Tab-separated table of C-alpha atoms in Angstrom:
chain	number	residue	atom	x	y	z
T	1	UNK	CA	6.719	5.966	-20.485
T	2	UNK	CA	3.696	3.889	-19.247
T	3	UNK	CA	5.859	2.194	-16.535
T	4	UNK	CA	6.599	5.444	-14.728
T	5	UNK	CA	3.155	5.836	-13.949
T	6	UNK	CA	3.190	4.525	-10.144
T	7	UNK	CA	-0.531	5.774	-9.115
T	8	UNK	CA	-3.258	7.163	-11.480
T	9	UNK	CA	-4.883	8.639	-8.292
T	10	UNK	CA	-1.900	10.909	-7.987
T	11	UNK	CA	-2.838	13.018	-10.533
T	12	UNK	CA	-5.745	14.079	-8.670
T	13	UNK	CA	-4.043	14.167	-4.657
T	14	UNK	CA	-0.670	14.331	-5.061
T	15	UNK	CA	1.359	12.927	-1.880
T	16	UNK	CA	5.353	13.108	-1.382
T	17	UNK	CA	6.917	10.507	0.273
T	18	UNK	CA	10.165	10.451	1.401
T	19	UNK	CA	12.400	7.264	2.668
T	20	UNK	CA	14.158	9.010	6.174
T	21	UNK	CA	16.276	6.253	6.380
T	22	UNK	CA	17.328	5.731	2.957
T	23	UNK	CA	15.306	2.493	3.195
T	24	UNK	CA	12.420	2.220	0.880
T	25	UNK	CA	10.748	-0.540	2.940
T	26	UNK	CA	11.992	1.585	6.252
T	27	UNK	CA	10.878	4.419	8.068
T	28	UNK	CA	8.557	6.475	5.570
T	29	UNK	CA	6.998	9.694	5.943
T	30	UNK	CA	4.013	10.975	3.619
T	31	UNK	CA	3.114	14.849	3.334
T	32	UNK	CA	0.533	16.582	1.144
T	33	UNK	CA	1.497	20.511	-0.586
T	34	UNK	CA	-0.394	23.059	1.242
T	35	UNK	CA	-1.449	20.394	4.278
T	36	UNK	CA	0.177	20.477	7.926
T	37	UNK	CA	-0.369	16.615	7.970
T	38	UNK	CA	2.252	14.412	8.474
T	39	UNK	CA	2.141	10.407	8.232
T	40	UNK	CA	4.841	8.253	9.110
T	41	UNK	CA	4.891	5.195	8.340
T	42	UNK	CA	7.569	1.967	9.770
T	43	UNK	CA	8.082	-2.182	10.403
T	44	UNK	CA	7.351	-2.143	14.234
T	45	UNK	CA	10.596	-3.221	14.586
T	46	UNK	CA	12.174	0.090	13.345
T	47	UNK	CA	9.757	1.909	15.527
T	48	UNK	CA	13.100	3.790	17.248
T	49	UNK	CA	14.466	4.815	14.042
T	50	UNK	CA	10.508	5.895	13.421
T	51	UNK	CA	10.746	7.817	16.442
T	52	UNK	CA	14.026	9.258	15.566
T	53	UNK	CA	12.384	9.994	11.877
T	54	UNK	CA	9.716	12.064	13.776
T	55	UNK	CA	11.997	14.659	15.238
T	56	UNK	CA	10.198	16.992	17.325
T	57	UNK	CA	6.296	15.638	15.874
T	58	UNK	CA	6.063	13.992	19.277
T	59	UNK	CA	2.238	15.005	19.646
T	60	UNK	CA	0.480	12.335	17.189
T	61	UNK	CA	-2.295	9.791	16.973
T	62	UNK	CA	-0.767	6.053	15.816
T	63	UNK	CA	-1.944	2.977	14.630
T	64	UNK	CA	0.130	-0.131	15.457
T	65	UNK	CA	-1.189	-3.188	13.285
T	66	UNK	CA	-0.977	-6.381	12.974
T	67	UNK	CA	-2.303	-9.773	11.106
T	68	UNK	CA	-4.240	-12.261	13.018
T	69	UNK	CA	-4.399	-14.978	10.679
T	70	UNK	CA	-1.805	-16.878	8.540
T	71	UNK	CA	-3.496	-15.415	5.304
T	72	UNK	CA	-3.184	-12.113	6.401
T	73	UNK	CA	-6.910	-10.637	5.791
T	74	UNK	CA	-7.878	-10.407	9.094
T	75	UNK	CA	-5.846	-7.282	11.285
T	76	UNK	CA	-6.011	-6.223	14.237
T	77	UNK	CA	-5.367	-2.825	15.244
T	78	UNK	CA	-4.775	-0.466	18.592
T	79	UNK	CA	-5.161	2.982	18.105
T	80	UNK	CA	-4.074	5.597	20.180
T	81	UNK	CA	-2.778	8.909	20.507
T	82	UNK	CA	0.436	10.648	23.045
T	83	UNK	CA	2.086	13.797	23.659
T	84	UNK	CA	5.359	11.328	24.025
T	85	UNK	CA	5.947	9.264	20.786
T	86	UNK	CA	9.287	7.877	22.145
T	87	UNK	CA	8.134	6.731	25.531
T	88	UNK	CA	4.765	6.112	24.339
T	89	UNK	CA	5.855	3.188	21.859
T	90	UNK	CA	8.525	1.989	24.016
T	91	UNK	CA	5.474	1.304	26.536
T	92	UNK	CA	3.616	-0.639	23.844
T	93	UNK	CA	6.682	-2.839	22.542
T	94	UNK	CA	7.175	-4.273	26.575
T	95	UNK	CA	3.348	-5.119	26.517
T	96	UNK	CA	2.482	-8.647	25.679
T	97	UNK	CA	-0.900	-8.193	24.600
T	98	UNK	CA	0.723	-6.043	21.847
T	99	UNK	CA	2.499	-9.051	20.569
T	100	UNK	CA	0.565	-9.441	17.797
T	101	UNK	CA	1.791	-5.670	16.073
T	102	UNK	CA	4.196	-5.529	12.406
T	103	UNK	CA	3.602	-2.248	11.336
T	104	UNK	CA	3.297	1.215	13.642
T	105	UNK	CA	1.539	4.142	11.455
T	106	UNK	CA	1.860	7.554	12.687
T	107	UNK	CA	-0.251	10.359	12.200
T	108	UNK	CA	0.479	14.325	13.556
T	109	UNK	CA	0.646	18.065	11.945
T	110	UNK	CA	3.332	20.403	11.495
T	111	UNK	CA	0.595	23.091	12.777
T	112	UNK	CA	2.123	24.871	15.961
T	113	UNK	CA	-0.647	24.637	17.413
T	114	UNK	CA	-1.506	21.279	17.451
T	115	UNK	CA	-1.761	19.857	20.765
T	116	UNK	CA	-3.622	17.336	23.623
T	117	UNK	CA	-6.848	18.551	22.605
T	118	UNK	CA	-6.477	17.831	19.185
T	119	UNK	CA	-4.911	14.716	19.315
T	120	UNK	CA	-7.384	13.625	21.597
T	121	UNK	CA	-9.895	14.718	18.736
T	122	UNK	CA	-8.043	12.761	16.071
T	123	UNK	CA	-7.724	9.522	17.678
T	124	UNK	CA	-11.275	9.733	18.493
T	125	UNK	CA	-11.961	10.284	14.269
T	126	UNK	CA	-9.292	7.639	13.560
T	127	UNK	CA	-11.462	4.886	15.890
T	128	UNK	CA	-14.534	6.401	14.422
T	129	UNK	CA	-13.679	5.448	10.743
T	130	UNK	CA	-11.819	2.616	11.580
T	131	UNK	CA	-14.881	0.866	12.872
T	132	UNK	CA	-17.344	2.361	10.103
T	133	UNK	CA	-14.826	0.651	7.392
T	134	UNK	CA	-15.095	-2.697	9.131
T	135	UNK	CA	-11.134	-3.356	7.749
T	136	UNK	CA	-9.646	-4.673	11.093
T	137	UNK	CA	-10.951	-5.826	14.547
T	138	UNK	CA	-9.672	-3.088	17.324
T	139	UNK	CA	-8.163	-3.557	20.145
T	140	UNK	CA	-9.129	-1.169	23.366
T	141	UNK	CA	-10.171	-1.074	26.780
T	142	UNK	CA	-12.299	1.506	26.531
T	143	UNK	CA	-14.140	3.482	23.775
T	144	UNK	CA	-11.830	6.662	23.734
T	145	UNK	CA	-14.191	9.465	24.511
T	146	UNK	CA	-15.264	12.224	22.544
T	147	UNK	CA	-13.104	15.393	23.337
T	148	UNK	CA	-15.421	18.594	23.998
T	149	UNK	CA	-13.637	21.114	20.998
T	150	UNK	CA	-15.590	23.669	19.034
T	151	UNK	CA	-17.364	23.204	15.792
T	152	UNK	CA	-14.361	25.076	13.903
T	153	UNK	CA	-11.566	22.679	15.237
T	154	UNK	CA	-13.461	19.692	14.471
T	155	UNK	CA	-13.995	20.766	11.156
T	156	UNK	CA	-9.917	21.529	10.849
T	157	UNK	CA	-9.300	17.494	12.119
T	158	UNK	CA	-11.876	16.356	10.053
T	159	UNK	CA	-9.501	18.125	6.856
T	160	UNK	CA	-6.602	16.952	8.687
T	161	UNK	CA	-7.410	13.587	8.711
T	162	UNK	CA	-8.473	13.450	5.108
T	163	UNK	CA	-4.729	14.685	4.160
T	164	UNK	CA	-3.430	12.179	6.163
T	165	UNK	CA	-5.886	9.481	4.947
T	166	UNK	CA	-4.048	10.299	1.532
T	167	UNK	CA	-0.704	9.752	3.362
T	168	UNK	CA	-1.727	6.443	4.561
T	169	UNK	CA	-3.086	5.217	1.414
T	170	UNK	CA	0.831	6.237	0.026
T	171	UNK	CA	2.909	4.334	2.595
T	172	UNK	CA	0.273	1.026	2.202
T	173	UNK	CA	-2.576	1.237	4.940
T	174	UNK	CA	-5.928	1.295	3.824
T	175	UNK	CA	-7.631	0.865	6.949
T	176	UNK	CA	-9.292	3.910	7.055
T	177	UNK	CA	-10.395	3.201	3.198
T	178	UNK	CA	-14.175	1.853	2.291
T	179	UNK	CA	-13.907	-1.906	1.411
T	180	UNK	CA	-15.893	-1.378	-1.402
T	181	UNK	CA	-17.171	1.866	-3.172
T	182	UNK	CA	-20.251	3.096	-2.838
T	183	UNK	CA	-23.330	2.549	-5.050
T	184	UNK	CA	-26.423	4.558	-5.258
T	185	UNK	CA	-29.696	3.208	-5.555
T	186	UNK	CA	-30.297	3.715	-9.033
T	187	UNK	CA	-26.960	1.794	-9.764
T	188	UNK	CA	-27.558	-0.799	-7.589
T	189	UNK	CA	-31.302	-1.493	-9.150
T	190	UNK	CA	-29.524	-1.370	-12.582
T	191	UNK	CA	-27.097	-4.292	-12.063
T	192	UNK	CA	-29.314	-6.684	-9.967
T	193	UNK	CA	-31.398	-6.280	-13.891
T	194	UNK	CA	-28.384	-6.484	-15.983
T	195	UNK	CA	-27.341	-9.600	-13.362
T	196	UNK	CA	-30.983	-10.722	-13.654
T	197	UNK	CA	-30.918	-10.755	-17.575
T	198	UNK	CA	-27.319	-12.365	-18.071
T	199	UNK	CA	-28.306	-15.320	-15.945
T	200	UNK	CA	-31.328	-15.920	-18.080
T	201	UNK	CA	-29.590	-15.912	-21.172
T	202	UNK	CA	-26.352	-18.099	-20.426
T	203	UNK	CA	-27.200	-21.784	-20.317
T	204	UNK	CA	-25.243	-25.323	-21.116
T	205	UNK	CA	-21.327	-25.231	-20.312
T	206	UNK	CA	-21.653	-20.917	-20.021
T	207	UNK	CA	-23.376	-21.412	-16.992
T	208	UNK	CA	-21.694	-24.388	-15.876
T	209	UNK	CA	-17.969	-22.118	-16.009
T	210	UNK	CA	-19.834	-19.167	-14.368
T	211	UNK	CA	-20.519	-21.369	-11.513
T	212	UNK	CA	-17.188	-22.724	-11.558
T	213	UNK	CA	-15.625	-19.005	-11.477
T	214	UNK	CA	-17.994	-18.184	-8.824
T	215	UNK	CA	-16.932	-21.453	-6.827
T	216	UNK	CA	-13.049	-20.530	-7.141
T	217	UNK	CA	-14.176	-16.559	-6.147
T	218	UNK	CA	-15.755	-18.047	-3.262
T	219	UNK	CA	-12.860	-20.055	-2.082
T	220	UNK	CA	-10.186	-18.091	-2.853
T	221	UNK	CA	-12.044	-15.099	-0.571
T	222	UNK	CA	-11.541	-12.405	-3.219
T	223	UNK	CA	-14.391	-10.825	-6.001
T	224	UNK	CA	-14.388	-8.179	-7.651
T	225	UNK	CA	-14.126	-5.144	-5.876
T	226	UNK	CA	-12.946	-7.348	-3.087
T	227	UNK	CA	-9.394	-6.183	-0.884
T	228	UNK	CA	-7.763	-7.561	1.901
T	229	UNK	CA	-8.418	-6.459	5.369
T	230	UNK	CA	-5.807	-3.995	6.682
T	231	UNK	CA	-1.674	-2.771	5.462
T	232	UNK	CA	-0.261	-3.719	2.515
T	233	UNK	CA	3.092	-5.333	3.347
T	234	UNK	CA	6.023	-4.445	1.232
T	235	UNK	CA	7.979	-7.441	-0.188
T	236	UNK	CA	11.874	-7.578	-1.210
T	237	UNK	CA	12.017	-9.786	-3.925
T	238	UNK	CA	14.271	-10.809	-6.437
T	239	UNK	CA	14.370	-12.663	-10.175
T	240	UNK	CA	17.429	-14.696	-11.515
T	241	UNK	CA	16.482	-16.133	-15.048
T	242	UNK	CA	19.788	-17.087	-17.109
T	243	UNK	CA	22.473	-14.578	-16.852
T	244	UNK	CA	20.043	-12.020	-15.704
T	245	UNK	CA	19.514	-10.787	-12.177
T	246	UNK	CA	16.923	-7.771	-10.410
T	247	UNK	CA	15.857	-6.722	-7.501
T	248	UNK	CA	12.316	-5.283	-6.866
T	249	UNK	CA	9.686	-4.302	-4.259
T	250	UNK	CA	6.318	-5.040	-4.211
T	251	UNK	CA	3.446	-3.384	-2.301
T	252	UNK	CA	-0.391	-3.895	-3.086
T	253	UNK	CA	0.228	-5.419	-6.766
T	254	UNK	CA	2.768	-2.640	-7.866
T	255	UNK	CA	6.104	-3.507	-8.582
T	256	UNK	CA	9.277	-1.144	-8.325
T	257	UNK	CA	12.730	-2.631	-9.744
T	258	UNK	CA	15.185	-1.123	-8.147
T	259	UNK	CA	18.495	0.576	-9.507
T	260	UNK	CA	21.298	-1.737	-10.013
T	261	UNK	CA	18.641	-4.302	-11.584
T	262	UNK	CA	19.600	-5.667	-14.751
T	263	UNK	CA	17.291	-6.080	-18.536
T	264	UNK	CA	17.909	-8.194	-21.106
T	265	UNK	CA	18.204	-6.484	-24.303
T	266	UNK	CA	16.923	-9.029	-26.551
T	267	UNK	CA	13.133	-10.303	-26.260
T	268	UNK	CA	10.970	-12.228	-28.225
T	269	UNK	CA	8.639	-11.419	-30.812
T	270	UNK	CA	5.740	-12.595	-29.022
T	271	UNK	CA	5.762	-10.548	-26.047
T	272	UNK	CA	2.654	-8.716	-25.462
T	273	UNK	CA	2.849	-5.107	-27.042
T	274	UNK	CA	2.619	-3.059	-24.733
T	275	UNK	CA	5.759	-4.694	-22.827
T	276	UNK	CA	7.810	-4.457	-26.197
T	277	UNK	CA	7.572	-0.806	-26.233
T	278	UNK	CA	7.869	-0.008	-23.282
T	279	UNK	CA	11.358	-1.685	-23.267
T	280	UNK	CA	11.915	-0.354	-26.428
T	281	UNK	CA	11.758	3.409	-25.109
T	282	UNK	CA	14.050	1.981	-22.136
T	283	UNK	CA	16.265	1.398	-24.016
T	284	UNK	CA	16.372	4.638	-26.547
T	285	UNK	CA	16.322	6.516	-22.306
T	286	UNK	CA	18.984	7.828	-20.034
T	287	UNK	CA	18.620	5.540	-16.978
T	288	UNK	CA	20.199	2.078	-18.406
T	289	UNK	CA	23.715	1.352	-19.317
T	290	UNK	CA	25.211	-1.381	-21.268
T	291	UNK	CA	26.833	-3.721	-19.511
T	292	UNK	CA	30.415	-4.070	-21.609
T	293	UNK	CA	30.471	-7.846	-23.765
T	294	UNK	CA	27.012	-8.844	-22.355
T	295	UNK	CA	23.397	-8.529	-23.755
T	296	UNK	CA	22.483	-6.614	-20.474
T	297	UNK	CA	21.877	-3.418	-19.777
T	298	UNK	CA	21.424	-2.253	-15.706
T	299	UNK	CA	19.089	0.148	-14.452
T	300	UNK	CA	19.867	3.112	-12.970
T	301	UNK	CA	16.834	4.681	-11.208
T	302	UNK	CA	13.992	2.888	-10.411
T	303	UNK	CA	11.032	2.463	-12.277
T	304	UNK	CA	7.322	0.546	-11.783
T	305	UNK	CA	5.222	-1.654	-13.284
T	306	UNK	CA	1.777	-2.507	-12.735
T	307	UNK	CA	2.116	-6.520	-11.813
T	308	UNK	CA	5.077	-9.333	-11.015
T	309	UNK	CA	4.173	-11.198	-14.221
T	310	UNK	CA	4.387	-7.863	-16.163
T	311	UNK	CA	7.573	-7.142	-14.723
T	312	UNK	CA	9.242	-10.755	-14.967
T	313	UNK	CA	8.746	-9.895	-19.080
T	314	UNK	CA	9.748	-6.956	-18.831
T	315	UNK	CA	13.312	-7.847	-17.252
T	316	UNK	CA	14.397	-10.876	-18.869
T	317	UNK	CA	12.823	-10.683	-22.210
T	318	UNK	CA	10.934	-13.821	-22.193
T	319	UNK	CA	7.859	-15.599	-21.434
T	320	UNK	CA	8.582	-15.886	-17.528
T	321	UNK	CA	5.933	-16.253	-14.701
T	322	UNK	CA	5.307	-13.919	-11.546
T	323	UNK	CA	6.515	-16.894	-9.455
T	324	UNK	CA	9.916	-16.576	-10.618
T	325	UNK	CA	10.288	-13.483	-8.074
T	326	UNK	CA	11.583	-15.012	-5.173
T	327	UNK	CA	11.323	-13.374	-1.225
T	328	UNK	CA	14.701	-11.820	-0.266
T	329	UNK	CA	15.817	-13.294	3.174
């Protein structure tokens, strides 16, 4: 069923995350099969129950992030790294300079052997590729300095922090990600000639509405290829439409309805087609059950879809608009 299919990358680095607290937009911790990495992931204000979540991973490197502007795609970040999670963050949350902080991402290994050194070492790679993706502006005193380990334990951090890169890409950060992928040479030279050629060929009101997409691209601050600056905030929505109500949460244009949710049965006949059967193999599945002398049926596991407008459709039935998801207070 096309709607179970949560990340197409997963098929290639798979990543288990688990909700510790039960909560899915709570404390969240990310581990890859056959990796010691461990990535945590929490609100700042849940950073005790984070802490808690941890157990005994008290060595770790951590991010604590934050948006700096009202759209949110500028961040700011502080890394650093402790041998005391606990006290460590409870030092940051009293500091007023760290004001600015929503989300605290943690990053340690289940290797016994894991200690100062190589935390020291990891922070130092997690500034390091921080600053070489350009995603967020960071916050430090000091550059942290380069720890003097051998060749072979750099090359176990640098593995290290790829699993956990995975990790963080799971529980919504991408600020160790690229902005953009990269292009070779030979690709590059080949669009600037395709770009070349299409401009000379479109003229009249073709180039007049490729200048106005380009105008709305430029002002709305996103083109193709284009993301925004640092973590991808969860959101706890929810969608009443006629006798129908769900509950969802959204995180970096996926959509998750959550158990309890409700679907309408009937739909029209002009939904797209792809939405029609996938509610028709809902339906003929185990997770929904009527609700007695209604046309509803509730959910009960979750289950994702790809956007909010797809998933308005796919709920009520009907011709309904991403913006009737509304935030949950």
């Amino acid at each position: 069923m096309s709607f179970f299919l949560t990340n197409p990358s997963a098929v290639h680095a798979t990543c288990l995350v688990e909700h510790v607290d039960g909560d899915p937009l709570g404390v969240r911790m990310a581990t890859s099969p056959g990796s010691s990495a461990v990535v945590l992931a929490a609100p700042w204000s849940r950073r005790d129950a984070l802490v808690a979540g941890a157990g005994s991973l008290q060595i770790a490197a951590y991010i604590l992030a934050g948006s700096i502007d009202l759209e949110g795609t500028s961040w700011a970040v502080y890394n650093g790294e402790t041998i005391n999670l606990g006290q460590r963050l409870g030092c940051h949350a009293r500091d007023p300079a760290k004001s600015f902080v929503t989300s605290v991402f943690i990053l340690t290994s289940r290797d016994p052997l894991f200690g100062k050194d190589h935390v020291a070492g990891l922070q130092w790679l997690i500034d390091a590729r921080i600053e070489s993706t350009g995603r967020a502006h960071i916050l430090r005193g000091a550059r942290p300095s380069r720890p003097d380990l051998d060749a072979a334990t750099w090359i176990g951090l640098e593995r290290l922090l790829d699993d956990a890169r995975r990790g963080l890409v799971a529980l919504g950060c991408r600020l160790l990600e690229p902005i953009r992928p990269d292009h070779t040479e030979a690709r590059t030279e080949l669009g600037r000639t395709a770009s070349s050629a299409a401009r000379d060929a479109v003229t009249g009101p073709e180039r007049e509405a490729a200048a106005s997409t380009t105008f709305v691209e430029r002002m709305s601050g996103l083109r193709e290829g284009a993301t925004l600056a640092g973590p991808i905030e969860p959101r706890r929505l929810y969608l009443v439409h006629r006798d129908v109500w769900a509950h969802a949460v959204a995180i970096d244009g996926n959509v998750t309805i959550r158990a309890g949710s409700e679907i309408r049965r009937s739909g029209y006949a002009t939904m797209p087609p792809g939405i029609q059967l996938d509610r028709e193999r809902l339906f003929a599945s185990d997770i929904v059950i009527r609700i007695p002398g209604t046309d509803r049926w509730r959910l009960t596991h979750d289950i994702n879809l790809p956007s909010l407008s797809s998933a308005a459709k796919f709920v009520t039935g009907s011709h309904v608009h991403a913006a009737s998801w509304k935030p949950m207070a």
